[in-house]
Amino acid sequence: GQFMARTQLKRGKKTLDCHFRVTVIKSGGDNLLSRAVGAHLGLIQHVEEVSVYGELRLLKGEPVKIELKENARPYSITTPRRIPIPLVPKVEEELRRMKCLGIIESVTEPTEWVAPMVPVVKPSGKIRICVDLKRLNKSAQREKLILPALDDILHRLAGSTVFSSLDAASGFWQIPLDEESARLTTFITPLGRFCFKRLPFGVTSAPEIFQRKMCELLRDHEGTIVYMDDILVSGGDGISPQPDRVTAITAVEPPQNQTELRRLLGMVNFLGRYLPHLSSVLHPLNDLLRADVAWLWGPEQGEAFKKVKALISSAPVLQFFNLKLRTVVSADASSHGLGGVLLQEHEGGLRPVAFCSRILTDAGKRYAQIEKECLASVWASEQFYQYLCGLETYRLVTDHKPLVTMINGMDLDKVPLRCQRLLIRLMKFNPVAEYMPGKNLVVADALSRHPKPGIDETGLGADIQAHINTVEETEKKPVFERIKAETAKDHTLQLVKGYVERGKRMPESAERAEILERIHHGHMGLTKSRERYRDAVWWPHISKAVKEKVQRPSQPREPLITTPLPELPWQKLAADLCELNGKTYLIVTDYYSRWLEILSLPKASSEGVIQKLVSIIARFGILEQIVTDNGPQFRSQVFTDFIKAYEIIHITSSPYYPQANGMAERAVKTAKTILRQENPALALLSYRDTPTEPTRESPAVRILPLRQA
């Protein structure tokens, strides 16, 4: 029964009166005060949130050192990654702030390790400075520090009456780095190079270092439990699954057809292997899968569905997290939702620890499939942050093969932009991605197709937020009405969306000639010139104007001078070297007849060239002039002595200007075509016996006149 009671409590000089209802039950046990009575009597005090310090401080102790492996190879880049122009002021401001706080410092001396900076925009609009330390992490040694397991914590919390949770703000930045380790974190920005004076986010050993430092700091404080950057004093008188760990299961809607029912039962059979009498509970649901039974979801099936969800989310199925066991995160994305499950390897197989799911936003539904799968893997890891952060590694299972390579080792600058932002969020974890066919990914697949209702506000795409901000900001400007009025008068423009989407400037007609000159400044070519104007200015037919400007020569070229032909054969020769299929050839052609000689050289030396030229002279006589390039074989003292001995005039073409020796260049091209034939000798004979365009006679006829008879 129940009755009203009155009690008094003395607190110092004050006496508190309290009237409350007492309920008497038929069972043994301790007397309990309700929460309302305890709060009224001042026995329970609840503090929402307290900010203890307003500035960033340092933990006591020696600076930490990042130890490298023996085979570590330094990694250094010399060019910073490009930053979008609108973000440059924010990045500069954040770098200055971090420098003023003593988190980073400028680096001017040479360093072996230099990593790229990756700025990330927070939902608040501020910038987070991240550094791509993947190469350093591969070479760094990790501390072997095991985080406390839940089973190790529970027995220390019995009898607690005060429940507090302290969070270390920017915890990693409270730990100083020694000078040598600081140089390992050097990163390059458009403003120069910097390095961290404090322990940075993204270092693979940072979680273990921070956990060790916190444990050392609070080791002598009784009643404190440290888990990463959380100092916890908590308690309870019973162990049951936390609601947030099973909400994704309890929120699953009833299936609407046999396909959805099969998917649901696949998840149930995977998770319910440790539940007794599960088959009897599932009997009404299994009946709907029979071929001779029509689909009819009635009260019996609805009751069985509720029992199944209650059984799956009960303690016998859901396991407590244990750091001594291997951890697996299974994630999947469907067309409208994300799903994930945290599992651990027990003796009997994988057992679930927690579930998560959510629907995709309208923007997320338009993502490419690889972007959805990447989002699912990152989001699931973040949902299980308290279990995964600080683990040496865990398996991240997905049914999307391309994502495995992207997560396990691909450089960020080679990843699509949206996936790049997601993988930056994954850098605080240490996953090893694995592929598993979708038919085996039953739990995550089912949760992604039956996501928990509600929209994750942080899931809004950055592009949508920027689009909304642009519309609001534009509408506030008074000049917008004038722009609309002038647009309505212009016969080349029309109002389409009702707002300025890109904000390009349309210059007056008198300004366009000067702008074209600036665009083409440096003669960058058509593609680069178009990129220069695309985000800055616009006017009707600008693309055509830029194309005409680029293709129009800035000043008239001088006419090409044609080399006069000699009057007799073998007066003037052109010579050059070429390589084909690992062999070197001397190519010689006669200006008068276009006669071609292809001579193989044992090695590309002046002596070899001279030997071949002497054999040609023995057959055709001494020539008057020879034209070559400035190759070392033709500029050596040995070749100069040969030219003088035979009284030959040696003409060299201009350096880096092959057109000056066009005869030899064309001969080389022809010779390579001949050498690629199945029978080069027969192909050379055919060339010599075929009339050429300039002379209208074959080389053989012009150099061997006796053939005309």
XYZ file of C-alpha atoms in Angstrom:
709
model
C 0.000 0.000 0.000
C 0.906 3.678 0.153
C 0.854 6.426 2.777
C 2.035 10.037 3.124
C 5.070 10.638 5.332
C 6.779 13.679 6.785
C 10.439 13.973 7.671
C 12.939 16.629 8.718
C 16.563 16.986 7.785
C 19.046 19.262 9.534
C 21.645 20.853 7.294
C 23.813 23.081 9.455
C 21.561 25.644 11.129
C 18.676 24.961 8.728
C 15.937 22.343 9.132
C 14.186 21.119 5.997
C 10.626 19.719 6.038
C 9.614 17.231 3.388
C 6.282 15.538 2.633
C 6.382 12.552 0.337
C 4.485 9.406 -0.630
C 5.803 6.063 0.663
C 5.100 2.869 -1.272
C 5.321 -0.481 0.541
C 6.096 -3.539 -1.589
C 6.174 -7.210 -0.705
C 9.860 -8.054 -1.043
C 13.051 -7.758 0.906
C 15.543 -5.034 0.101
C 16.990 -1.696 1.129
C 14.777 1.351 1.505
C 15.010 3.732 -1.449
C 14.492 7.489 -1.713
C 13.055 8.738 -4.978
C 15.060 11.123 -7.123
C 12.582 13.962 -6.503
C 12.814 13.602 -2.701
C 16.599 13.353 -2.816
C 16.815 16.510 -4.918
C 14.396 18.373 -2.577
C 16.442 17.463 0.483
C 19.658 18.515 -1.251
C 21.054 14.996 -1.241
C 21.516 15.024 -5.016
C 23.244 17.905 -6.727
C 23.392 18.089 -10.509
C 25.899 20.341 -12.252
C 25.249 20.777 -15.964
C 28.641 22.020 -17.155
C 31.549 23.930 -15.670
C 34.460 25.442 -17.604
C 37.346 25.326 -15.138
C 40.047 27.054 -17.167
C 39.804 29.555 -19.959
C 43.323 29.049 -21.260
C 45.366 26.130 -22.547
C 47.789 24.777 -19.963
C 50.487 22.106 -19.818
C 50.451 18.793 -17.989
C 53.213 18.347 -15.456
C 56.079 16.085 -16.436
C 58.812 15.708 -19.005
C 58.125 16.418 -22.698
C 57.234 13.317 -24.695
C 59.312 11.910 -27.521
C 58.162 10.263 -30.756
C 60.357 7.200 -31.278
C 61.143 6.175 -34.874
C 61.703 2.667 -36.199
C 65.226 1.680 -37.258
C 64.327 1.551 -40.954
C 62.461 4.880 -40.932
C 62.843 6.840 -44.166
C 62.224 10.614 -43.951
C 59.407 12.056 -46.041
C 59.498 15.663 -47.180
C 57.506 17.764 -49.639
C 58.540 21.170 -50.917
C 55.252 22.557 -52.223
C 52.229 23.235 -50.002
C 48.805 22.073 -51.068
C 46.622 24.774 -52.541
C 44.053 26.367 -50.247
C 40.734 27.695 -51.595
C 40.989 31.484 -51.776
C 38.025 32.161 -49.405
C 39.693 30.006 -46.728
C 43.112 31.700 -46.846
C 42.283 34.466 -44.280
C 40.760 31.922 -41.883
C 43.773 29.609 -42.198
C 46.137 32.517 -41.540
C 44.110 33.542 -38.491
C 44.087 29.998 -37.062
C 47.843 29.591 -37.602
C 48.463 32.898 -35.809
C 46.191 31.821 -32.947
C 47.969 28.480 -32.555
C 51.333 30.244 -32.648
C 50.246 32.731 -29.952
C 49.045 29.844 -27.757
C 52.430 28.154 -28.087
C 51.005 25.142 -29.923
C 53.146 25.625 -33.043
C 56.251 27.595 -33.965
C 57.866 28.716 -37.215
C 60.608 26.570 -38.768
C 63.348 28.157 -40.877
C 66.152 25.580 -40.805
C 66.122 22.514 -43.116
C 64.236 19.474 -41.783
C 64.115 15.887 -43.051
C 60.395 15.504 -42.345
C 57.871 17.866 -43.948
C 54.180 16.918 -44.244
C 51.316 18.718 -46.037
C 48.721 20.775 -44.176
C 45.020 19.996 -44.697
C 42.610 22.713 -43.446
C 39.146 21.421 -42.504
C 36.084 23.633 -42.112
C 34.143 23.000 -38.892
C 30.321 23.235 -38.834
C 30.762 26.544 -36.966
C 32.685 27.970 -39.934
C 36.027 27.995 -38.126
C 39.109 26.206 -39.439
C 40.760 23.149 -37.934
C 44.414 22.776 -38.925
C 45.118 19.122 -39.726
C 48.377 17.605 -40.917
C 48.642 14.519 -43.138
C 51.062 12.497 -40.966
C 50.475 9.114 -42.635
C 54.136 8.720 -43.654
C 55.369 9.615 -40.146
C 52.896 7.194 -38.539
C 54.258 4.317 -40.636
C 57.745 5.008 -39.255
C 56.786 5.778 -35.631
C 56.841 3.232 -32.807
C 53.645 2.930 -30.772
C 53.483 2.599 -27.027
C 51.877 -0.635 -25.861
C 49.375 0.762 -23.373
C 46.035 -0.992 -22.902
C 43.051 1.173 -22.073
C 40.961 0.023 -19.081
C 38.135 -2.366 -19.966
C 34.607 -1.907 -18.687
C 34.909 -5.064 -16.578
C 37.968 -3.549 -14.854
C 36.095 -0.317 -14.126
C 32.747 -1.570 -12.813
C 33.994 -3.040 -9.537
C 35.683 0.269 -8.625
C 32.411 2.187 -8.794
C 30.363 0.395 -6.116
C 28.882 2.717 -3.477
C 29.478 5.957 -5.371
C 27.067 8.791 -4.563
C 28.658 11.599 -6.584
C 28.776 11.329 -10.328
C 31.178 13.606 -12.196
C 32.682 13.703 -15.651
C 35.644 15.970 -16.424
C 36.782 16.572 -19.979
C 40.267 17.844 -20.853
C 39.882 20.621 -23.418
C 42.237 20.083 -26.392
C 43.839 17.332 -24.335
C 46.662 16.429 -26.718
C 47.754 20.073 -26.875
C 48.377 20.027 -23.115
C 51.353 17.680 -23.573
C 54.681 19.265 -24.662
C 56.906 17.660 -27.306
C 60.681 17.550 -26.990
C 62.582 19.576 -29.583
C 63.729 16.611 -31.680
C 60.218 15.161 -31.927
C 58.783 18.595 -32.703
C 60.832 18.739 -35.906
C 59.286 15.424 -37.017
C 55.880 17.149 -37.128
C 57.033 19.942 -39.461
C 54.358 20.847 -41.995
C 54.366 23.249 -44.925
C 51.791 25.952 -45.622
C 51.552 28.875 -48.051
C 52.777 31.007 -45.107
C 55.887 28.923 -44.516
C 56.825 25.893 -42.439
C 55.699 25.243 -38.868
C 56.094 22.442 -36.346
C 54.111 21.429 -33.270
C 55.436 22.245 -29.802
C 52.575 20.219 -28.324
C 51.403 16.692 -29.104
C 49.415 16.994 -32.376
C 46.251 15.208 -33.423
C 46.929 12.581 -36.068
C 50.084 11.059 -34.536
C 49.433 7.327 -34.253
C 50.900 7.026 -30.740
C 49.161 10.141 -29.360
C 46.232 8.301 -27.658
C 48.564 5.969 -25.713
C 50.847 8.857 -24.733
C 47.911 10.921 -23.492
C 46.392 7.990 -21.560
C 49.742 7.286 -19.872
C 50.247 10.933 -18.945
C 46.754 11.210 -17.465
C 47.202 7.993 -15.463
C 50.536 9.222 -14.102
C 48.969 12.540 -13.144
C 45.973 11.054 -11.284
C 47.533 7.829 -10.007
C 47.431 8.947 -6.342
C 43.897 10.373 -6.497
C 41.476 7.792 -5.125
C 38.125 7.438 -6.857
C 39.259 8.659 -10.266
C 39.104 6.629 -13.449
C 40.866 7.911 -16.552
C 39.750 7.002 -20.060
C 41.588 9.147 -22.610
C 40.570 12.787 -22.053
C 37.673 11.862 -19.726
C 38.088 11.656 -15.950
C 35.160 9.575 -14.760
C 33.607 8.933 -11.359
C 30.458 6.920 -11.899
C 28.408 4.084 -10.424
C 25.267 1.973 -10.540
C 23.586 -1.061 -9.038
C 23.029 -3.164 -12.110
C 24.361 -3.876 -15.576
C 22.136 -3.717 -18.651
C 22.584 -2.584 -22.238
C 22.675 1.172 -22.625
C 19.703 2.536 -24.610
C 21.876 4.318 -27.168
C 23.597 1.027 -27.986
C 20.357 -0.715 -28.972
C 18.219 2.154 -30.312
C 19.181 1.230 -33.870
C 17.626 -2.218 -33.288
C 14.510 -1.156 -31.383
C 13.751 1.531 -34.000
C 13.606 -0.952 -36.903
C 10.209 -0.792 -38.623
C 8.241 -3.957 -39.513
C 9.088 -5.410 -42.959
C 6.712 -4.668 -45.832
C 7.455 -7.654 -48.084
C 9.314 -10.966 -48.219
C 12.587 -9.354 -49.355
C 12.706 -7.075 -46.320
C 11.690 -9.966 -44.050
C 14.519 -12.179 -45.364
C 17.001 -9.349 -44.756
C 15.684 -8.888 -41.213
C 15.806 -12.613 -40.411
C 19.373 -12.788 -41.731
C 20.395 -10.214 -39.120
C 18.347 -11.956 -36.408
C 19.898 -15.365 -37.094
C 23.396 -13.843 -37.009
C 22.830 -12.025 -33.700
C 20.582 -14.579 -32.033
C 22.900 -17.584 -32.061
C 23.236 -17.341 -28.267
C 19.494 -17.053 -27.522
C 17.535 -20.156 -26.488
C 14.145 -20.940 -28.066
C 14.628 -18.335 -30.798
C 13.139 -20.615 -33.449
C 9.800 -20.810 -31.630
C 9.628 -17.013 -31.434
C 10.426 -16.706 -35.155
C 7.836 -19.289 -36.233
C 5.089 -16.760 -37.212
C 7.633 -14.800 -39.261
C 9.105 -17.836 -40.994
C 5.607 -18.876 -42.104
C 5.399 -15.748 -44.292
C 8.376 -16.994 -46.342
C 6.575 -20.134 -47.509
C 5.655 -20.202 -51.187
C 2.076 -21.337 -50.490
C 1.329 -18.555 -47.974
C 0.147 -15.079 -49.013
C 1.792 -12.033 -47.425
C -0.351 -10.942 -44.488
C 1.184 -9.069 -41.573
C -1.179 -9.639 -38.641
C -1.143 -9.264 -34.844
C 0.679 -12.586 -34.409
C 3.537 -11.447 -36.645
C 3.630 -8.023 -34.977
C 3.953 -9.607 -31.525
C 6.721 -11.927 -32.735
C 8.524 -8.948 -34.287
C 8.472 -7.071 -30.945
C 9.762 -10.133 -29.070
C 12.594 -10.590 -31.557
C 13.755 -6.978 -31.160
C 13.604 -7.288 -27.367
C 15.639 -10.504 -27.422
C 18.317 -9.131 -29.758
C 18.820 -6.014 -27.617
C 19.021 -8.006 -24.371
C 22.109 -8.702 -22.298
C 22.644 -12.335 -23.467
C 23.235 -11.048 -27.032
C 24.838 -7.674 -26.421
C 28.343 -7.989 -24.981
C 30.388 -5.523 -22.974
C 33.438 -4.060 -24.632
C 36.709 -5.771 -23.726
C 40.036 -4.267 -24.783
C 41.656 -7.682 -24.708
C 39.534 -8.896 -27.620
C 39.902 -8.065 -31.312
C 37.457 -5.396 -32.462
C 35.488 -5.252 -35.711
C 33.334 -2.436 -37.107
C 30.925 -3.426 -39.863
C 29.401 -0.528 -41.838
C 27.144 -0.303 -44.865
C 25.175 2.300 -46.808
C 21.921 1.888 -48.695
C 20.169 4.368 -50.957
C 18.542 6.093 -47.976
C 20.408 5.168 -44.786
C 23.608 4.224 -42.957
C 24.110 1.305 -40.596
C 26.911 0.009 -38.424
C 27.637 -2.536 -35.714
C 30.551 -2.853 -33.285
C 31.572 -6.477 -32.748
C 34.290 -8.347 -30.865
C 35.769 -11.774 -31.458
C 34.789 -14.231 -28.705
C 35.474 -17.955 -28.650
C 32.155 -18.693 -30.304
C 32.574 -16.057 -33.001
C 31.712 -12.382 -33.401
C 29.436 -10.916 -30.706
C 27.807 -7.451 -30.987
C 28.652 -4.621 -28.582
C 26.615 -1.733 -29.985
C 24.524 -0.760 -33.015
C 23.983 2.508 -34.868
C 21.962 3.696 -37.851
C 20.554 6.885 -39.308
C 18.823 8.074 -42.459
C 20.699 9.994 -45.119
C 20.053 13.665 -45.696
C 18.732 14.797 -49.078
C 22.280 15.803 -49.991
C 23.677 12.469 -48.812
C 21.213 10.544 -50.960
C 22.760 12.206 -54.025
C 26.294 11.100 -53.120
C 28.080 8.611 -55.351
C 28.005 5.081 -53.924
C 31.686 5.137 -52.922
C 31.042 8.409 -51.073
C 28.066 6.865 -49.256
C 30.125 3.836 -48.260
C 32.981 6.079 -47.104
C 30.528 8.174 -45.080
C 29.082 5.010 -43.491
C 32.528 3.752 -42.436
C 33.596 7.120 -41.002
C 30.263 7.822 -39.305
C 30.112 4.353 -37.707
C 33.674 4.751 -36.396
C 32.767 8.136 -34.919
C 29.645 6.689 -33.285
C 31.863 4.134 -31.537
C 34.545 6.710 -30.700
C 34.664 5.797 -27.000
C 35.561 2.229 -27.934
C 37.865 2.794 -30.928
C 39.940 5.894 -30.186
C 43.308 4.749 -28.891
C 43.074 1.181 -30.189
C 46.226 0.022 -31.932
C 44.051 -1.199 -34.783
C 40.621 -2.564 -35.594
C 39.014 -4.199 -38.628
C 36.713 -1.956 -40.652
C 34.576 -4.267 -42.794
C 32.816 -2.973 -45.918
C 31.197 -4.526 -48.975
C 32.648 -1.866 -51.314
C 36.013 -3.033 -52.694
C 37.371 0.333 -53.969
C 36.980 1.786 -50.470
C 39.466 -0.737 -49.037
C 42.371 0.637 -51.095
C 41.315 4.214 -50.392
C 41.342 3.747 -46.597
C 44.403 1.516 -46.294
C 47.056 3.482 -48.126
C 46.004 5.922 -50.835
C 47.435 9.452 -50.448
C 44.811 12.027 -49.555
C 45.568 14.235 -52.563
C 44.605 11.323 -54.877
C 41.225 10.788 -53.174
C 38.002 12.492 -54.379
C 37.418 15.749 -52.509
C 34.349 14.656 -50.513
C 36.008 11.364 -49.514
C 39.139 13.350 -48.662
C 37.222 15.345 -46.047
C 35.727 12.150 -44.636
C 39.070 10.345 -44.421
C 40.557 13.292 -42.540
C 37.900 12.636 -39.879
C 39.030 8.990 -39.831
C 42.673 9.900 -39.113
C 42.082 9.867 -35.335
C 41.442 6.118 -35.609
C 43.642 3.255 -36.831
C 41.407 1.058 -38.997
C 42.454 -1.701 -41.379
C 39.770 -1.914 -44.055
C 38.635 -5.351 -45.238
C 36.252 -6.421 -47.964
C 33.310 -8.724 -47.284
C 30.536 -9.543 -49.781
C 27.246 -7.812 -49.044
C 25.422 -11.107 -48.487
C 27.670 -11.740 -45.461
C 27.316 -8.190 -44.096
C 23.873 -8.966 -42.708
C 23.676 -6.665 -39.667
C 25.039 -3.436 -41.138
C 23.120 -4.040 -44.368
C 19.827 -4.520 -42.509
C 20.363 -1.449 -40.315
C 21.210 0.747 -43.314
C 17.932 -0.297 -44.997
C 15.937 0.294 -41.792
C 17.650 3.414 -40.425
C 16.681 5.106 -37.209
C 14.294 8.029 -37.960
C 15.566 11.568 -37.616
C 18.242 13.548 -39.414
C 21.768 13.965 -38.182
C 22.269 17.722 -38.251
C 25.995 17.348 -38.711
C 25.343 15.333 -41.874
C 24.313 18.377 -43.902
C 26.707 18.743 -46.808
C 29.028 21.734 -46.748
C 27.947 22.586 -50.287
C 24.283 22.922 -49.196
C 25.174 25.141 -46.239
C 27.271 27.391 -48.464
C 24.442 27.579 -51.005
C 21.937 28.675 -48.337
C 24.336 31.255 -46.937
C 24.882 32.697 -50.395
C 21.161 33.161 -50.978
C 20.612 34.891 -47.626
C 23.627 37.171 -47.976
C 22.745 38.214 -51.524
C 19.158 39.108 -50.664
C 20.374 41.536 -47.987
C 22.432 43.649 -50.399
C 20.601 46.748 -51.737
C 22.574 46.594 -54.984
C 20.770 43.354 -55.835
C 17.621 45.197 -56.949
C 19.665 47.380 -59.318
C 21.338 44.283 -60.762
C 17.943 42.722 -61.449
C 16.680 45.929 -63.079
C 19.712 46.241 -65.377
C 19.541 42.539 -66.231
C 15.938 42.917 -67.356
C 17.017 45.622 -69.852
C 19.883 43.576 -71.347
C 18.861 41.550 -74.408
C 21.823 39.155 -73.938
C 20.938 38.237 -70.344
C 17.887 36.789 -68.650
C 16.790 36.202 -65.056
C 16.942 32.456 -64.299
C 17.256 31.785 -60.562
C 16.556 35.163 -59.015
C 19.873 35.419 -57.185
C 23.587 35.831 -57.923
C 25.025 32.337 -57.561
C 28.718 32.793 -58.377
C 29.239 36.530 -58.030
C 31.267 37.062 -61.226
C 31.898 40.629 -62.371
C 30.731 41.648 -65.861
C 33.017 44.482 -67.049
C 32.058 47.319 -69.376
C 32.828 46.954 -73.085
C 35.701 49.457 -72.853
C 37.435 47.359 -70.193
C 37.299 44.035 -71.996
C 40.336 44.535 -74.268
C 42.580 45.241 -71.272
C 41.155 42.230 -69.399
C 41.888 39.981 -72.384
C 45.495 41.211 -72.337
C 45.756 40.341 -68.625
C 44.205 36.927 -69.144
C 46.677 36.119 -71.933
C 49.630 37.587 -70.015
C 52.394 35.002 -69.928
C 51.043 33.168 -73.014
C 49.721 30.240 -70.963
C 47.627 28.733 -73.756
C 43.879 28.377 -74.268
C 43.088 25.985 -71.381
C 45.007 27.960 -68.735
C 43.605 31.252 -70.006
C 40.049 29.939 -69.682
C 40.749 28.810 -66.125
C 41.969 32.319 -65.265
C 38.766 34.079 -66.303
C 36.247 31.380 -65.339
C 36.036 32.349 -61.635
C 36.633 36.092 -62.054
C 34.754 37.770 -64.927
C 32.103 37.033 -67.520
C 30.473 38.685 -70.520
C 28.593 37.273 -73.500
C 30.855 35.293 -75.879
C 33.896 35.645 -73.576
C 35.048 32.113 -74.418
C 35.180 32.957 -78.131
C 37.033 36.229 -77.425
C 39.673 34.468 -75.314
C 40.146 31.785 -77.976
C 40.701 34.395 -80.705
C 43.125 36.299 -78.460
C 45.186 33.201 -77.678
C 45.301 31.939 -81.263
C 46.138 35.371 -82.696
C 49.951 35.777 -82.752
C 51.156 38.692 -80.638
C 53.561 39.798 -83.381
C 54.005 38.599 -86.995
C 56.505 35.822 -87.478
C 59.425 36.246 -89.819
C 59.078 34.214 -93.047
C 60.985 30.952 -93.126
C 64.108 31.011 -95.299
C 64.333 28.113 -97.728
C 67.774 26.517 -98.042
C 68.875 26.557 -101.721
C 69.596 23.155 -103.261
C 73.167 22.330 -104.359
C 73.901 22.115 -108.079
C 75.569 18.695 -107.946
C 75.195 15.479 -105.954
C 77.279 14.987 -102.811
C 78.151 18.675 -102.429
C 76.200 19.039 -99.162
C 75.178 16.335 -96.698
C 73.123 16.336 -93.496
C 73.970 13.888 -90.702
C 72.437 12.953 -87.355
C 72.321 10.096 -84.836
C 69.237 8.188 -83.716
C 68.392 5.242 -81.467
C 65.878 2.476 -82.103
C 65.371 -0.824 -80.271
C 68.522 -0.317 -78.230
C 70.773 0.293 -81.261
C 72.461 3.505 -82.458
C 72.413 4.538 -86.128
C 74.176 7.235 -88.182
C 71.719 8.767 -90.666
C 73.208 10.618 -93.672
C 71.237 12.248 -96.506
C 72.264 14.200 -99.614
C 70.640 17.638 -100.080
C 70.696 17.368 -103.911
C 69.342 13.856 -104.463
C 67.733 12.968 -101.063
C 69.866 9.795 -101.115
C 69.656 8.114 -97.682
C 72.321 6.118 -95.838
C 71.457 4.165 -92.645
C 74.620 2.952 -90.894
C 74.667 0.975 -87.630
C 77.184 2.143 -84.999
C 78.692 -0.210 -82.401
C 78.684 2.769 -79.999
C 77.848 6.459 -80.246
C 81.401 7.844 -80.467
C 83.269 10.247 -82.752
C 85.539 7.438 -83.945
C 82.543 5.330 -85.027
C 80.983 8.276 -86.894
C 84.268 9.027 -88.690
C 84.679 5.384 -89.701
C 81.220 5.324 -91.325
C 81.726 8.689 -93.084
C 85.039 7.453 -94.541
C 83.256 4.404 -95.998
C 80.691 6.732 -97.647
C 83.466 8.946 -99.054
C 85.162 5.851 -100.489
C 81.987 5.078 -102.470
C 80.773 8.548 -103.506
C 83.788 10.827 -103.215
C 84.759 13.696 -100.910
C 81.893 16.033 -100.025
C 82.114 19.821 -99.692
C 79.789 20.576 -96.729
C 78.197 18.628 -93.889
C 75.412 19.921 -91.595
C 75.015 18.419 -88.083
C 73.664 19.364 -84.685
C 75.845 20.150 -81.665
C 76.075 16.585 -80.375
C 79.322 15.628 -78.605
C 80.261 13.253 -81.442
C 80.378 16.227 -83.857
C 82.049 18.724 -81.483
C 85.013 16.588 -80.382
C 88.602 17.364 -81.341
C 88.844 14.042 -83.194
C 85.939 14.987 -85.483
C 87.383 18.499 -85.991
C 90.708 17.015 -87.093
C 88.874 14.697 -89.517
C 86.997 17.652 -91.077
C 90.216 19.612 -91.522
C 92.039 16.637 -93.038
C 89.370 16.205 -95.749
C 88.860 19.984 -96.167
C 85.120 19.710 -95.470
C 83.073 22.727 -94.350
C 81.275 21.824 -91.080
C 77.997 23.687 -90.390
C 76.208 23.223 -87.022
C 72.571 24.081 -86.314
C 71.429 26.355 -83.478
C 71.282 24.634 -80.054
C 67.780 23.498 -78.953
C 66.382 24.419 -82.388
C 66.040 21.214 -84.435
C 64.209 23.039 -87.253
C 67.578 24.491 -88.298
C 68.658 21.003 -89.361
C 65.331 20.029 -90.868
C 66.867 17.856 -93.605
C 68.486 15.570 -91.017
C 65.352 15.506 -88.819
C 63.193 14.380 -91.760
C 65.802 11.790 -92.727
C 65.807 10.361 -89.181
C 62.008 10.067 -89.254
C 62.152 8.240 -92.620
C 64.986 5.975 -91.425
C 63.032 4.870 -88.330
C 60.045 4.004 -90.520
C 62.308 1.898 -92.760
C 63.992 0.133 -89.805
C 60.618 -0.894 -88.387
C 59.740 -2.804 -91.574
C 59.971 -6.590 -91.778
C 62.766 -6.297 -94.413
C 64.605 -2.943 -93.865
C 67.015 -3.503 -96.784
C 64.156 -3.966 -99.245
C 62.361 -0.937 -97.761
C 65.511 1.202 -98.192
C 65.824 0.057 -101.824
C 62.196 1.030 -102.427
C 62.784 4.490 -100.910
C 65.854 5.154 -103.068
C 63.947 4.118 -106.199
C 60.864 6.286 -105.518
C 60.649 9.902 -106.804
C 60.666 12.551 -104.064
C 58.394 15.609 -103.905
C 60.980 18.415 -104.267
C 62.985 16.890 -107.148
C 60.275 14.813 -108.954
C 63.026 12.186 -109.447
C 64.149 9.233 -107.377
C 67.347 9.578 -105.284
C 68.948 6.751 -107.283
C 68.381 8.551 -110.607
C 69.788 11.863 -109.336
C 72.886 10.423 -107.692
C 73.531 7.630 -110.250
C 72.733 9.217 -113.659
C 73.824 6.070 -115.528
C 70.509 4.448 -114.484
C 68.723 6.798 -116.926
C 70.266 4.986 -119.844
